[in-house]
């Protein structure tokens, strides 16, 4: 990879994709169902426009890099450097006018998720991480731009944990029962949030997230953010989460270990 300020380049991807998305938010935008008859899976012109502008910039600057994107598929996915993009993670929230969606921009090196950013252009927040540290940037109480390091919170057990999932109805077949085993033991369970929930975990507001049926573009960008904040992200069997699937993210390793035991009795 040629010398480049990685964070600055990703920030520019975020800026350009945000400019493509925001004109469509809270408008009468049309959503096409790409599920093929399954659970409603919307895609909009905003999704496509944002991914297209990011792909164009990556290809112009790094023609040898691979790209995996939700809307336009994969090119060079086995390249040493590979960008993993989800232009709007949480399209259902987006078309409902709820600001809990975001643009996910991740970079893998030899299959390892090394950098990630979640951009919420409507709230003007950016959550980023490189696996060793994580940062939030946004507007402070005085309306001025500010930033702070992200850190997950201490949580000793499921009994004191706040659990989130996008929705049980979206869990992959055969995975709802294990999820319910964990859910019945937590202090608080909440649904919704998509990528924003993972960033709240990195911020120390949520303790545990359990989902299944994820694609790489749903999770790769979030891994370095959570790990950089002190958390852990794996599949339900404890393997690396970069390929998606059934995912467990936790702010405290003790809660992660306890959740794995419930999911795999």
Coordinates of C-alpha atoms in Angstrom, one line a residue:
X1 CA 0.0 0.0 0.0
X2 CA 1.5 3.4 -1.0
X3 CA 2.2 5.9 1.8
X4 CA -1.1 7.6 2.7
X5 CA -2.8 9.1 5.7
X6 CA -5.3 6.2 6.1
X7 CA -7.6 8.0 8.6
X8 CA -7.7 11.1 6.3
X9 CA -8.5 9.0 3.3
X10 CA -11.3 7.1 5.1
X11 CA -12.7 10.4 6.4
X12 CA -12.9 11.6 2.8
X13 CA -14.7 8.5 1.8
X14 CA -17.1 9.2 4.7
X15 CA -17.6 12.8 3.6
X16 CA -18.3 12.0 0.0
X17 CA -20.7 9.1 0.8
X18 CA -22.5 11.3 3.4
X19 CA -23.0 14.0 0.7
X20 CA -24.5 11.4 -1.5
X21 CA -26.9 10.0 1.2
X22 CA -28.2 13.0 3.1
X23 CA -30.3 14.6 0.4
X24 CA -32.4 11.4 0.4
X25 CA -32.9 11.1 4.2
X26 CA -36.4 11.8 5.5
X27 CA -37.7 12.3 2.0
X28 CA -40.3 10.2 0.0
X29 CA -37.5 8.0 -1.3
X30 CA -38.5 4.8 -3.1
X31 CA -37.1 1.5 -1.7
X32 CA -36.7 -1.6 -3.8
X33 CA -37.1 -5.0 -2.1
X34 CA -34.0 -7.1 -3.0
X35 CA -35.0 -10.1 -0.8
X36 CA -36.3 -12.2 -3.6
X37 CA -39.4 -13.1 -1.6
X38 CA -37.9 -13.4 1.8
X39 CA -37.8 -10.9 4.7
X40 CA -38.1 -7.4 3.3
X41 CA -34.6 -6.2 2.4
X42 CA -34.7 -2.7 1.1
X43 CA -32.2 -0.8 -1.1
X44 CA -32.5 2.8 -2.2
X45 CA -30.9 5.2 -4.6
X46 CA -29.0 6.6 -1.7
X47 CA -27.3 3.2 -0.9
X48 CA -26.2 2.8 -4.5
X49 CA -25.0 6.4 -4.9
X50 CA -22.9 6.3 -1.7
X51 CA -21.3 3.0 -2.6
X52 CA -20.5 4.1 -6.1
X53 CA -18.7 7.2 -5.0
X54 CA -16.6 5.3 -2.5
X55 CA -15.7 2.6 -5.0
X56 CA -14.7 5.2 -7.5
X57 CA -12.4 7.0 -5.1
X58 CA -10.8 3.7 -3.9
X59 CA -10.2 2.5 -7.4
X60 CA -8.7 5.8 -8.5
X61 CA -6.3 5.9 -5.5
X62 CA -5.6 2.1 -5.0
X63 CA -6.3 0.2 -8.2
X64 CA -4.7 -2.9 -6.8
X65 CA -7.0 -3.1 -3.7
X66 CA -10.0 -5.3 -3.5
X67 CA -13.5 -4.1 -2.7
X68 CA -16.5 -5.9 -1.1
X69 CA -19.7 -3.9 -1.1
X70 CA -23.3 -4.6 -0.3
X71 CA -24.8 -3.1 -3.4
X72 CA -22.3 -3.9 -6.2
X73 CA -20.6 -7.1 -5.0
X74 CA -17.0 -8.0 -4.9
X75 CA -13.9 -7.3 -7.0
X76 CA -10.5 -8.6 -6.1
X77 CA -11.8 -9.9 -2.7
X78 CA -8.6 -12.0 -2.3
X79 CA -6.3 -9.0 -2.6
X80 CA -3.9 -8.3 0.3
X81 CA -5.7 -5.0 1.0
X82 CA -9.5 -5.1 0.7
X83 CA -12.1 -2.5 1.5
X84 CA -15.4 -3.7 2.9
X85 CA -18.3 -1.2 2.4
X86 CA -21.9 -0.9 3.6
X87 CA -23.1 2.4 2.3
X88 CA -26.2 2.4 4.6
X89 CA -26.2 -0.2 7.3
X90 CA -29.7 0.0 8.6
X91 CA -31.6 0.8 5.4
X92 CA -34.9 0.0 7.2
X93 CA -34.2 2.6 9.8
X94 CA -33.1 5.0 7.0
X95 CA -36.4 4.7 5.1
X96 CA -38.3 5.1 8.4
X97 CA -36.6 8.4 9.2
X98 CA -34.8 7.0 12.2
X99 CA -31.2 8.2 12.6
X100 CA -29.7 4.9 13.8
X101 CA -28.2 3.9 10.5
X102 CA -24.6 4.6 9.3
X103 CA -22.0 4.1 6.6
X104 CA -19.5 1.4 7.3
X105 CA -16.0 1.6 5.9
X106 CA -13.6 -1.2 6.7
X107 CA -10.2 -2.2 5.6
X108 CA -8.7 -5.7 5.9
X109 CA -5.1 -6.6 5.4
X110 CA -4.5 -10.3 4.6
X111 CA -8.0 -11.0 5.9
X112 CA -7.5 -9.1 9.2
X113 CA -9.8 -6.2 10.0
X114 CA -7.3 -3.5 10.7
X115 CA -9.3 -0.2 10.4
X116 CA -12.9 0.7 10.6
X117 CA -15.2 3.8 10.6
X118 CA -18.9 4.2 11.1
X119 CA -20.2 7.5 9.9
X120 CA -23.6 8.9 10.8
X121 CA -23.8 12.0 8.6
X122 CA -27.2 13.2 9.9
X123 CA -26.0 13.4 13.5
X124 CA -22.5 14.3 12.3
X125 CA -20.8 11.5 14.3
X126 CA -17.8 9.4 13.4
X127 CA -16.7 6.3 15.3
X128 CA -13.3 4.9 14.2
X129 CA -10.8 2.4 15.4
X130 CA -7.7 0.5 14.5
X131 CA -7.9 -2.4 16.9
X132 CA -5.7 -0.8 19.5
X133 CA -7.6 2.4 20.1
X134 CA -11.0 3.9 19.1
X135 CA -12.3 7.4 18.8
X136 CA -15.6 9.3 18.7
X137 CA -15.9 12.6 16.9
X138 CA -18.9 14.8 16.8
X139 CA -20.5 17.9 18.3
X140 CA -20.2 18.6 22.0
X141 CA -22.9 20.2 24.2
X142 CA -21.7 23.6 23.1
X143 CA -22.2 22.7 19.4
X144 CA -18.5 22.7 18.8
X145 CA -16.6 19.9 17.1
X146 CA -15.0 17.6 19.7
X147 CA -13.6 14.1 20.1
X148 CA -13.0 11.6 22.9
X149 CA -11.5 8.1 23.2
X150 CA -14.0 5.2 23.3
X151 CA -13.9 2.7 26.0
X152 CA -16.2 -0.2 26.8
X153 CA -17.6 -0.5 30.3
X154 CA -17.0 -3.1 33.0
X155 CA -19.8 -5.7 33.2
X156 CA -19.2 -8.8 35.3
X157 CA -22.0 -11.0 34.2
X158 CA -25.1 -11.4 32.1
X159 CA -27.2 -10.5 35.1
X160 CA -26.1 -6.9 34.9
X161 CA -25.8 -6.7 31.1
X162 CA -27.7 -4.7 28.5
X163 CA -28.2 -6.8 25.4
X164 CA -29.1 -5.6 21.9
X165 CA -30.0 -7.2 18.6
X166 CA -31.4 -5.6 15.5
X167 CA -34.5 -7.8 15.8
X168 CA -35.1 -11.5 16.7
X169 CA -37.1 -11.8 13.4
X170 CA -33.9 -11.2 11.5
X171 CA -32.0 -14.0 13.2
X172 CA -31.0 -16.8 10.9
X173 CA -33.0 -20.0 11.0
X174 CA -32.2 -22.1 14.0
X175 CA -30.5 -19.3 16.0
X176 CA -33.4 -17.7 17.8
X177 CA -33.7 -20.3 20.5
X178 CA -30.0 -19.9 21.6
X179 CA -30.5 -16.2 21.5
X180 CA -33.5 -16.4 23.8
X181 CA -31.4 -18.5 26.3
X182 CA -29.0 -15.5 26.7
X183 CA -31.8 -12.9 26.6
X184 CA -33.7 -14.4 29.6
X185 CA -30.6 -14.0 31.8
X186 CA -29.7 -10.3 31.0
X187 CA -30.9 -7.3 32.9
X188 CA -32.2 -5.4 29.9
X189 CA -32.8 -6.4 26.3
X190 CA -33.4 -3.9 23.5
X191 CA -34.1 -4.3 19.8
X192 CA -33.0 -2.0 16.9
X193 CA -29.9 0.1 16.3
X194 CA -28.1 -1.8 13.5
X195 CA -24.5 -0.5 13.4
X196 CA -25.2 2.2 15.9
X197 CA -25.7 -0.4 18.6
X198 CA -22.2 -1.7 18.1
X199 CA -20.8 1.9 18.4
X200 CA -22.8 2.3 21.6
X201 CA -21.1 -0.9 22.9
X202 CA -17.7 0.7 22.1
X203 CA -18.9 3.8 23.9
X204 CA -19.7 1.9 27.1
X205 CA -23.5 2.3 26.8
X206 CA -24.3 -1.3 25.9
X207 CA -22.7 -4.6 27.1
X208 CA -23.6 -7.3 24.6
X209 CA -24.8 -7.7 21.0
X210 CA -25.9 -11.0 19.5
X211 CA -26.9 -11.4 15.9
X212 CA -26.7 -14.0 13.1
X213 CA -26.9 -14.1 9.4
X214 CA -24.5 -11.2 9.0
X215 CA -22.4 -10.5 5.9
X216 CA -18.8 -9.3 6.0
X217 CA -19.9 -5.8 5.1
X218 CA -22.2 -5.8 8.2
X219 CA -19.4 -6.3 10.7
X220 CA -15.8 -5.8 9.3
X221 CA -15.7 -2.0 9.9
X222 CA -17.1 -2.4 13.4
X223 CA -14.5 -5.0 14.6
X224 CA -11.5 -2.5 14.9
X225 CA -13.8 0.0 16.7
X226 CA -15.0 -2.4 19.3
X227 CA -11.6 -4.0 19.8
X228 CA -9.9 -0.6 19.9
X229 CA -12.3 0.3 22.7
X230 CA -11.4 -2.8 24.7
X231 CA -14.2 -5.1 23.6
X232 CA -14.3 -8.4 21.8
X233 CA -16.1 -9.6 18.7
X234 CA -16.2 -13.2 17.5
X235 CA -18.6 -15.7 15.9
X236 CA -20.7 -17.9 18.2
X237 CA -18.0 -20.5 18.2
X238 CA -15.3 -18.1 19.1
X239 CA -13.8 -17.7 15.7
X240 CA -12.8 -14.4 13.9
X241 CA -15.8 -12.4 12.8
X242 CA -14.5 -11.0 9.6
X243 CA -16.5 -13.3 7.4
X244 CA -19.8 -12.5 9.2
X245 CA -22.3 -15.2 10.2
X246 CA -23.5 -15.5 13.8
X247 CA -21.8 -12.8 15.8
X248 CA -21.2 -12.0 19.5
X249 CA -19.8 -8.6 20.5
X250 CA -19.2 -7.7 24.1
X251 CA -17.5 -4.9 26.1
X252 CA -16.3 -7.2 28.8
X253 CA -14.6 -10.6 28.1
X254 CA -16.4 -12.2 31.0
X255 CA -19.8 -11.4 29.5
X256 CA -18.6 -12.7 26.2
X257 CA -17.5 -16.0 27.7
X258 CA -20.8 -16.4 29.6
X259 CA -22.8 -15.6 26.4
X260 CA -20.9 -18.2 24.4
X261 CA -21.7 -20.9 27.0
X262 CA -25.4 -20.1 26.7
X263 CA -25.3 -20.1 23.0
X264 CA -23.4 -23.4 22.9
X265 CA -24.7 -25.5 25.8

